[in-house]
Amino acid sequence: MTTPAKRKQQLETRLAELEGRLGRIEDHLEQPPNPDWEDRAQEAEMDEVLEELGEAGVTEVAAIKAALDRIEKGSYGVCVRCDNDILEERLDILPHTPICKDCAAALADKG
């Protein structure tokens, strides 16, 4: 079983990676446009992809910060919907998940 301290370290490492990546994405998106029309068109396509990656990164950062908060409060590993324990195997794959696999399945069925 992975200890909360180990999970915290794992989450903080991932958070640092994401924040670094988001900073690089932001730096790239703030660059002035290329004066060459063809290059600008390619850059616009790349910018769209980077924006989508940035949005996904921001979402994951929020989930990681929430998981770190749950660790501090002592509620990490407990489903926020049904109060059942989240399986260790699920936390190994998604250490920032706030819900158990049953609740995740129920949400997927609704969506």
Short mmCIF file of N, CA, C and O in Angstrom, two decimals:
data_model
loop_
_atom_site.label_atom_id
_atom_site.label_comp_id
_atom_site.label_asym_id
_atom_site.label_seq_id
_atom_site.Cartn_x
_atom_site.Cartn_y
_atom_site.Cartn_z
N MET A 1 0.84 -1.18 0.00
CA MET A 1 0.00 0.00 0.00
C MET A 1 0.89 1.25 0.00
O MET A 1 1.86 1.33 0.74
N THR A 2 0.54 2.20 -0.83
CA THR A 2 1.29 3.44 -0.92
C THR A 2 0.84 4.39 0.19
O THR A 2 -0.35 4.61 0.38
N THR A 3 1.80 4.95 0.88
CA THR A 3 1.49 5.85 1.99
C THR A 3 1.03 7.21 1.46
O THR A 3 1.38 7.59 0.34
N PRO A 4 0.29 7.94 2.29
CA PRO A 4 -0.10 9.30 1.88
C PRO A 4 1.11 10.19 1.58
O PRO A 4 1.07 10.99 0.65
N ALA A 5 2.20 10.01 2.32
CA ALA A 5 3.40 10.81 2.06
C ALA A 5 3.97 10.50 0.67
O ALA A 5 4.40 11.41 -0.05
N LYS A 6 3.96 9.23 0.30
CA LYS A 6 4.45 8.84 -1.03
C LYS A 6 3.52 9.40 -2.12
O LYS A 6 3.99 9.89 -3.15
N ARG A 7 2.22 9.31 -1.90
CA ARG A 7 1.26 9.88 -2.87
C ARG A 7 1.47 11.38 -2.99
O ARG A 7 1.43 11.95 -4.08
N LYS A 8 1.68 12.05 -1.86
CA LYS A 8 1.89 13.49 -1.88
C LYS A 8 3.12 13.83 -2.72
O LYS A 8 3.07 14.74 -3.55
N GLN A 9 4.18 13.09 -2.53
CA GLN A 9 5.41 13.31 -3.30
C GLN A 9 5.14 13.08 -4.79
O GLN A 9 5.56 13.87 -5.64
N GLN A 10 4.43 12.02 -5.11
CA GLN A 10 4.08 11.69 -6.50
C GLN A 10 3.26 12.82 -7.12
O GLN A 10 3.53 13.26 -8.25
N LEU A 11 2.27 13.31 -6.39
CA LEU A 11 1.41 14.39 -6.89
C LEU A 11 2.18 15.70 -7.04
O LEU A 11 2.01 16.42 -8.03
N GLU A 12 3.04 16.01 -6.09
CA GLU A 12 3.83 17.24 -6.18
C GLU A 12 4.80 17.20 -7.35
O GLU A 12 5.02 18.22 -8.01
N THR A 13 5.36 16.04 -7.63
CA THR A 13 6.26 15.89 -8.79
C THR A 13 5.49 16.13 -10.08
O THR A 13 5.94 16.87 -10.96
N ARG A 14 4.33 15.53 -10.19
CA ARG A 14 3.50 15.72 -11.39
C ARG A 14 3.06 17.18 -11.52
O ARG A 14 3.05 17.73 -12.63
N LEU A 15 2.72 17.80 -10.41
CA LEU A 15 2.31 19.20 -10.42
C LEU A 15 3.44 20.09 -10.94
O LEU A 15 3.21 20.97 -11.77
N ALA A 16 4.65 19.84 -10.48
CA ALA A 16 5.80 20.63 -10.95
C ALA A 16 6.02 20.44 -12.45
O ALA A 16 6.30 21.40 -13.17
N GLU A 17 5.87 19.20 -12.93
CA GLU A 17 6.01 18.92 -14.36
C GLU A 17 4.97 19.70 -15.17
O GLU A 17 5.29 20.32 -16.18
N LEU A 18 3.74 19.63 -14.71
CA LEU A 18 2.65 20.32 -15.42
C LEU A 18 2.83 21.83 -15.41
O LEU A 18 2.62 22.49 -16.44
N GLU A 19 3.20 22.38 -14.28
CA GLU A 19 3.38 23.82 -14.20
C GLU A 19 4.51 24.28 -15.12
O GLU A 19 4.41 25.33 -15.76
N GLY A 20 5.57 23.48 -15.22
CA GLY A 20 6.64 23.80 -16.15
C GLY A 20 6.17 23.75 -17.60
O GLY A 20 6.47 24.64 -18.40
N ARG A 21 5.41 22.71 -17.93
CA ARG A 21 4.88 22.58 -19.29
C ARG A 21 3.92 23.72 -19.62
O ARG A 21 3.98 24.29 -20.71
N LEU A 22 3.06 24.06 -18.67
CA LEU A 22 2.11 25.16 -18.91
C LEU A 22 2.84 26.48 -19.10
O LEU A 22 2.43 27.31 -19.93
N GLY A 23 3.93 26.68 -18.38
CA GLY A 23 4.72 27.89 -18.56
C GLY A 23 5.33 27.95 -19.95
O GLY A 23 5.33 29.01 -20.59
N ARG A 24 5.83 26.82 -20.44
CA ARG A 24 6.41 26.78 -21.79
C ARG A 24 5.34 27.01 -22.86
O ARG A 24 5.58 27.70 -23.85
N ILE A 25 4.16 26.45 -22.65
CA ILE A 25 3.06 26.66 -23.59
C ILE A 25 2.70 28.14 -23.62
O ILE A 25 2.54 28.74 -24.69
N GLU A 26 2.57 28.73 -22.45
CA GLU A 26 2.22 30.14 -22.37
C GLU A 26 3.28 31.02 -23.05
O GLU A 26 2.94 31.93 -23.80
N ASP A 27 4.54 30.69 -22.81
CA ASP A 27 5.62 31.45 -23.46
C ASP A 27 5.52 31.36 -24.98
O ASP A 27 5.70 32.35 -25.68
N HIS A 28 5.25 30.16 -25.47
CA HIS A 28 5.14 29.97 -26.92
C HIS A 28 3.96 30.77 -27.49
O HIS A 28 4.09 31.40 -28.53
N LEU A 29 2.83 30.70 -26.79
CA LEU A 29 1.63 31.38 -27.30
C LEU A 29 1.77 32.89 -27.27
O LEU A 29 1.06 33.59 -28.01
N GLU A 30 2.65 33.41 -26.45
CA GLU A 30 2.85 34.85 -26.36
C GLU A 30 3.84 35.38 -27.39
O GLU A 30 4.02 36.59 -27.50
N GLN A 31 4.46 34.49 -28.16
CA GLN A 31 5.41 34.93 -29.18
C GLN A 31 4.70 35.70 -30.28
O GLN A 31 3.55 35.38 -30.63
N PRO A 32 5.35 36.73 -30.84
CA PRO A 32 4.71 37.46 -31.94
C PRO A 32 4.54 36.55 -33.15
O PRO A 32 5.32 35.62 -33.37
N PRO A 33 3.51 36.79 -33.95
CA PRO A 33 3.28 35.94 -35.12
C PRO A 33 4.40 36.07 -36.14
O PRO A 33 5.03 37.12 -36.28
N ASN A 34 4.63 35.00 -36.84
CA ASN A 34 5.65 34.97 -37.89
C ASN A 34 5.16 35.83 -39.06
O ASN A 34 3.99 35.72 -39.45
N PRO A 35 6.01 36.66 -39.63
CA PRO A 35 5.57 37.50 -40.74
C PRO A 35 5.27 36.71 -42.02
O PRO A 35 4.52 37.17 -42.87
N ASP A 36 5.84 35.53 -42.14
CA ASP A 36 5.60 34.70 -43.33
C ASP A 36 4.21 34.07 -43.22
O ASP A 36 3.89 33.38 -42.25
N TRP A 37 3.37 34.27 -44.24
CA TRP A 37 1.98 33.82 -44.21
C TRP A 37 1.86 32.31 -44.03
O TRP A 37 1.06 31.83 -43.23
N GLU A 38 2.64 31.53 -44.80
CA GLU A 38 2.54 30.07 -44.70
C GLU A 38 2.99 29.58 -43.33
O GLU A 38 2.37 28.70 -42.74
N ASP A 39 4.06 30.16 -42.82
CA ASP A 39 4.52 29.78 -41.48
C ASP A 39 3.49 30.16 -40.42
O ASP A 39 3.26 29.43 -39.46
N ARG A 40 2.85 31.30 -40.60
CA ARG A 40 1.85 31.76 -39.65
C ARG A 40 0.66 30.80 -39.61
O ARG A 40 0.11 30.52 -38.55
N ALA A 41 0.27 30.28 -40.77
CA ALA A 41 -0.85 29.32 -40.82
C ALA A 41 -0.50 28.05 -40.05
O ALA A 41 -1.33 27.52 -39.29
N GLN A 42 0.73 27.56 -40.23
CA GLN A 42 1.16 26.37 -39.50
C GLN A 42 1.23 26.65 -37.99
O GLN A 42 0.84 25.82 -37.17
N GLU A 43 1.72 27.84 -37.65
CA GLU A 43 1.80 28.20 -36.24
C GLU A 43 0.41 28.31 -35.61
O GLU A 43 0.22 27.94 -34.45
N ALA A 44 -0.55 28.79 -36.36
CA ALA A 44 -1.91 28.91 -35.84
C ALA A 44 -2.47 27.53 -35.51
O ALA A 44 -3.13 27.35 -34.48
N GLU A 45 -2.20 26.56 -36.37
CA GLU A 45 -2.65 25.19 -36.10
C GLU A 45 -1.98 24.64 -34.84
O GLU A 45 -2.62 24.02 -34.00
N MET A 46 -0.67 24.89 -34.74
CA MET A 46 0.06 24.42 -33.57
C MET A 46 -0.44 25.12 -32.31
O MET A 46 -0.59 24.49 -31.26
N ASP A 47 -0.76 26.39 -32.42
CA ASP A 47 -1.27 27.13 -31.27
C ASP A 47 -2.58 26.55 -30.77
O ASP A 47 -2.81 26.48 -29.56
N GLU A 48 -3.44 26.10 -31.69
CA GLU A 48 -4.70 25.49 -31.29
C GLU A 48 -4.45 24.22 -30.47
O GLU A 48 -5.10 24.00 -29.45
N VAL A 49 -3.51 23.43 -30.93
CA VAL A 49 -3.17 22.19 -30.22
C VAL A 49 -2.60 22.54 -28.84
O VAL A 49 -2.97 21.94 -27.83
N LEU A 50 -1.70 23.52 -28.81
CA LEU A 50 -1.10 23.91 -27.53
C LEU A 50 -2.15 24.46 -26.56
O LEU A 50 -2.08 24.20 -25.36
N GLU A 51 -3.11 25.21 -27.07
CA GLU A 51 -4.17 25.72 -26.22
C GLU A 51 -4.99 24.58 -25.62
O GLU A 51 -5.33 24.62 -24.43
N GLU A 52 -5.28 23.56 -26.41
CA GLU A 52 -6.02 22.41 -25.90
C GLU A 52 -5.21 21.67 -24.85
O GLU A 52 -5.74 21.26 -23.81
N LEU A 53 -3.90 21.50 -25.10
CA LEU A 53 -3.04 20.86 -24.11
C LEU A 53 -2.97 21.69 -22.84
O LEU A 53 -2.97 21.15 -21.73
N GLY A 54 -2.93 23.00 -23.01
CA GLY A 54 -2.91 23.89 -21.86
C GLY A 54 -4.16 23.77 -21.03
O GLY A 54 -4.11 23.72 -19.79
N GLU A 55 -5.32 23.71 -21.69
CA GLU A 55 -6.58 23.57 -20.97
C GLU A 55 -6.63 22.25 -20.20
O GLU A 55 -7.07 22.22 -19.04
N ALA A 56 -6.16 21.17 -20.84
CA ALA A 56 -6.13 19.87 -20.16
C ALA A 56 -5.17 19.93 -18.97
O ALA A 56 -5.46 19.38 -17.90
N GLY A 57 -4.05 20.61 -19.15
CA GLY A 57 -3.09 20.75 -18.07
C GLY A 57 -3.65 21.54 -16.90
O GLY A 57 -3.44 21.17 -15.73
N VAL A 58 -4.36 22.61 -17.19
CA VAL A 58 -4.97 23.42 -16.12
C VAL A 58 -5.98 22.58 -15.34
O VAL A 58 -6.04 22.65 -14.10
N THR A 59 -6.75 21.77 -16.04
CA THR A 59 -7.72 20.89 -15.38
C THR A 59 -7.01 19.89 -14.47
O THR A 59 -7.43 19.66 -13.33
N GLU A 60 -5.92 19.30 -14.98
CA GLU A 60 -5.19 18.33 -14.16
C GLU A 60 -4.53 19.00 -12.96
O GLU A 60 -4.50 18.44 -11.87
N VAL A 61 -4.00 20.21 -13.14
CA VAL A 61 -3.40 20.95 -12.02
C VAL A 61 -4.44 21.15 -10.92
O VAL A 61 -4.16 20.93 -9.73
N ALA A 62 -5.64 21.55 -11.29
CA ALA A 62 -6.70 21.75 -10.30
C ALA A 62 -7.01 20.44 -9.57
O ALA A 62 -7.20 20.43 -8.34
N ALA A 63 -7.07 19.34 -10.30
CA ALA A 63 -7.36 18.03 -9.69
C ALA A 63 -6.25 17.61 -8.74
O ALA A 63 -6.51 17.06 -7.67
N ILE A 64 -5.01 17.89 -9.12
CA ILE A 64 -3.87 17.53 -8.25
C ILE A 64 -3.90 18.38 -6.98
O ILE A 64 -3.69 17.87 -5.88
N LYS A 65 -4.15 19.66 -7.13
CA LYS A 65 -4.22 20.53 -5.95
C LYS A 65 -5.34 20.09 -5.01
O LYS A 65 -5.18 20.11 -3.78
N ALA A 66 -6.45 19.67 -5.57
CA ALA A 66 -7.57 19.16 -4.75
C ALA A 66 -7.15 17.87 -4.04
O ALA A 66 -7.49 17.68 -2.86
N ALA A 67 -6.42 17.00 -4.73
CA ALA A 67 -5.96 15.76 -4.11
C ALA A 67 -4.97 16.06 -2.99
O ALA A 67 -5.03 15.43 -1.93
N LEU A 68 -4.08 17.02 -3.20
CA LEU A 68 -3.14 17.40 -2.14
C LEU A 68 -3.89 17.96 -0.94
O LEU A 68 -3.52 17.69 0.21
N ASP A 69 -4.95 18.69 -1.19
CA ASP A 69 -5.78 19.21 -0.11
C ASP A 69 -6.45 18.07 0.66
O ASP A 69 -6.51 18.09 1.89
N ARG A 70 -6.92 17.06 -0.08
CA ARG A 70 -7.54 15.90 0.59
C ARG A 70 -6.50 15.16 1.45
O ARG A 70 -6.83 14.66 2.52
N ILE A 71 -5.26 15.08 0.96
CA ILE A 71 -4.21 14.44 1.76
C ILE A 71 -4.03 15.21 3.07
O ILE A 71 -3.96 14.61 4.14
N GLU A 72 -3.94 16.53 2.97
CA GLU A 72 -3.76 17.36 4.17
C GLU A 72 -4.92 17.20 5.15
O GLU A 72 -4.73 17.21 6.36
N LYS A 73 -6.13 17.04 4.63
CA LYS A 73 -7.32 16.91 5.47
C LYS A 73 -7.54 15.49 5.97
O LYS A 73 -8.44 15.24 6.77
N GLY A 74 -6.77 14.53 5.42
CA GLY A 74 -6.92 13.14 5.83
C GLY A 74 -8.04 12.39 5.13
O GLY A 74 -8.42 11.31 5.56
N SER A 75 -8.56 12.95 4.06
CA SER A 75 -9.66 12.30 3.35
C SER A 75 -9.24 11.73 2.00
O SER A 75 -10.08 11.25 1.24
N TYR A 76 -7.95 11.73 1.72
CA TYR A 76 -7.45 11.19 0.45
C TYR A 76 -7.72 9.69 0.38
O TYR A 76 -7.57 8.97 1.36
N GLY A 77 -8.15 9.24 -0.79
CA GLY A 77 -8.41 7.82 -0.98
C GLY A 77 -9.84 7.42 -0.65
O GLY A 77 -10.20 6.25 -0.73
N VAL A 78 -10.65 8.40 -0.29
CA VAL A 78 -12.06 8.16 0.02
C VAL A 78 -12.88 8.89 -1.05
O VAL A 78 -12.66 10.07 -1.32
N CYS A 79 -13.81 8.19 -1.66
CA CYS A 79 -14.63 8.75 -2.72
C CYS A 79 -15.45 9.94 -2.20
O CYS A 79 -16.11 9.83 -1.16
N VAL A 80 -15.39 11.05 -2.92
CA VAL A 80 -16.13 12.25 -2.49
C VAL A 80 -17.62 12.12 -2.76
O VAL A 80 -18.41 12.91 -2.22
N ARG A 81 -18.03 11.13 -3.54
CA ARG A 81 -19.46 10.96 -3.83
C ARG A 81 -20.13 9.97 -2.89
O ARG A 81 -21.24 10.21 -2.43
N CYS A 82 -19.47 8.83 -2.62
CA CYS A 82 -20.15 7.77 -1.86
C CYS A 82 -19.45 7.43 -0.54
O CYS A 82 -19.94 6.58 0.21
N ASP A 83 -18.32 8.04 -0.27
CA ASP A 83 -17.53 7.82 0.95
C ASP A 83 -16.92 6.43 1.06
O ASP A 83 -16.44 6.05 2.13
N ASN A 84 -16.93 5.65 -0.01
CA ASN A 84 -16.23 4.36 -0.01
C ASN A 84 -14.76 4.59 -0.33
O ASN A 84 -14.39 5.60 -0.94
N ASP A 85 -13.93 3.63 0.06
CA ASP A 85 -12.51 3.73 -0.26
C ASP A 85 -12.31 3.58 -1.77
O ASP A 85 -13.01 2.80 -2.43
N ILE A 86 -11.34 4.33 -2.28
CA ILE A 86 -10.94 4.21 -3.69
C ILE A 86 -9.87 3.12 -3.73
O ILE A 86 -8.92 3.14 -2.94
N LEU A 87 -10.02 2.17 -4.65
CA LEU A 87 -9.07 1.07 -4.74
C LEU A 87 -7.66 1.58 -5.02
O LEU A 87 -7.45 2.52 -5.79
N GLU A 88 -6.69 0.94 -4.39
CA GLU A 88 -5.28 1.29 -4.55
C GLU A 88 -4.88 1.24 -6.03
O GLU A 88 -4.14 2.10 -6.50
N GLU A 89 -5.39 0.26 -6.75
CA GLU A 89 -5.06 0.13 -8.17
C GLU A 89 -5.52 1.35 -8.97
O GLU A 89 -4.86 1.80 -9.90
N ARG A 90 -6.68 1.88 -8.60
CA ARG A 90 -7.18 3.08 -9.28
C ARG A 90 -6.31 4.29 -8.94
O ARG A 90 -5.99 5.10 -9.80
N LEU A 91 -5.90 4.40 -7.69
CA LEU A 91 -5.04 5.51 -7.28
C LEU A 91 -3.65 5.39 -7.92
O LEU A 91 -3.00 6.40 -8.16
N ASP A 92 -3.21 4.16 -8.19
CA ASP A 92 -1.93 3.98 -8.89
C ASP A 92 -1.99 4.58 -10.28
O ASP A 92 -1.02 5.15 -10.77
N ILE A 93 -3.15 4.45 -10.93
CA ILE A 93 -3.32 4.93 -12.30
C ILE A 93 -3.68 6.42 -12.31
O ILE A 93 -3.15 7.18 -13.11
N LEU A 94 -4.59 6.82 -11.44
CA LEU A 94 -5.07 8.21 -11.36
C LEU A 94 -4.92 8.70 -9.92
O LEU A 94 -5.91 8.78 -9.18
N PRO A 95 -3.72 9.06 -9.50
CA PRO A 95 -3.53 9.41 -8.10
C PRO A 95 -4.30 10.65 -7.65
O PRO A 95 -4.50 10.84 -6.46
N HIS A 96 -4.79 11.44 -8.59
CA HIS A 96 -5.55 12.64 -8.22
C HIS A 96 -7.07 12.43 -8.27
O HIS A 96 -7.82 13.36 -8.02
N THR A 97 -7.51 11.21 -8.56
CA THR A 97 -8.95 10.98 -8.70
C THR A 97 -9.68 11.17 -7.37
O THR A 97 -9.23 10.71 -6.33
N PRO A 98 -10.82 11.85 -7.41
CA PRO A 98 -11.60 12.03 -6.19
C PRO A 98 -12.72 11.00 -6.04
O PRO A 98 -13.44 11.02 -5.04
N ILE A 99 -12.89 10.13 -7.05
CA ILE A 99 -14.03 9.21 -7.01
C ILE A 99 -13.60 7.77 -7.28
O ILE A 99 -12.62 7.51 -7.96
N CYS A 100 -14.38 6.85 -6.73
CA CYS A 100 -14.12 5.42 -6.93
C CYS A 100 -14.56 5.00 -8.33
O CYS A 100 -15.23 5.75 -9.04
N LYS A 101 -14.20 3.78 -8.71
CA LYS A 101 -14.52 3.33 -10.07
C LYS A 101 -16.03 3.18 -10.28
O LYS A 101 -16.53 3.43 -11.36
N ASP A 102 -16.77 2.81 -9.24
CA ASP A 102 -18.22 2.67 -9.39
C ASP A 102 -18.87 4.02 -9.66
O ASP A 102 -19.73 4.14 -10.54
N CYS A 103 -18.46 5.05 -8.94
CA CYS A 103 -19.01 6.38 -9.17
C CYS A 103 -18.55 6.93 -10.52
O CYS A 103 -19.32 7.60 -11.20
N ALA A 104 -17.33 6.63 -10.92
CA ALA A 104 -16.84 7.06 -12.23
C ALA A 104 -17.67 6.41 -13.33
O ALA A 104 -18.04 7.06 -14.31
N ALA A 105 -17.98 5.13 -13.17
CA ALA A 105 -18.80 4.42 -14.15
C ALA A 105 -20.20 5.01 -14.22
O ALA A 105 -20.78 5.18 -15.30
N ALA A 106 -20.75 5.33 -13.05
CA ALA A 106 -22.09 5.91 -13.01
C ALA A 106 -22.11 7.28 -13.70
O ALA A 106 -23.05 7.60 -14.44
N LEU A 107 -21.07 8.07 -13.51
CA LEU A 107 -20.98 9.37 -14.18
C LEU A 107 -20.82 9.20 -15.68
O LEU A 107 -21.39 9.97 -16.46
N ALA A 108 -20.06 8.20 -16.10
CA ALA A 108 -19.85 7.96 -17.53
C ALA A 108 -21.15 7.52 -18.19
O ALA A 108 -21.43 7.90 -19.32
N ASP A 109 -21.95 6.74 -17.47
CA ASP A 109 -23.25 6.30 -18.02
C ASP A 109 -24.20 7.47 -18.21
O ASP A 109 -25.00 7.48 -19.13
N LYS A 110 -24.12 8.48 -17.33
CA LYS A 110 -24.98 9.65 -17.44
C LYS A 110 -24.56 10.56 -18.58
O LYS A 110 -25.40 11.27 -19.13
N GLY A 111 -23.26 10.60 -18.86
CA GLY A 111 -22.75 11.53 -19.86
C GLY A 111 -22.72 10.95 -21.19
O GLY A 111 -22.98 11.30 -22.22
#
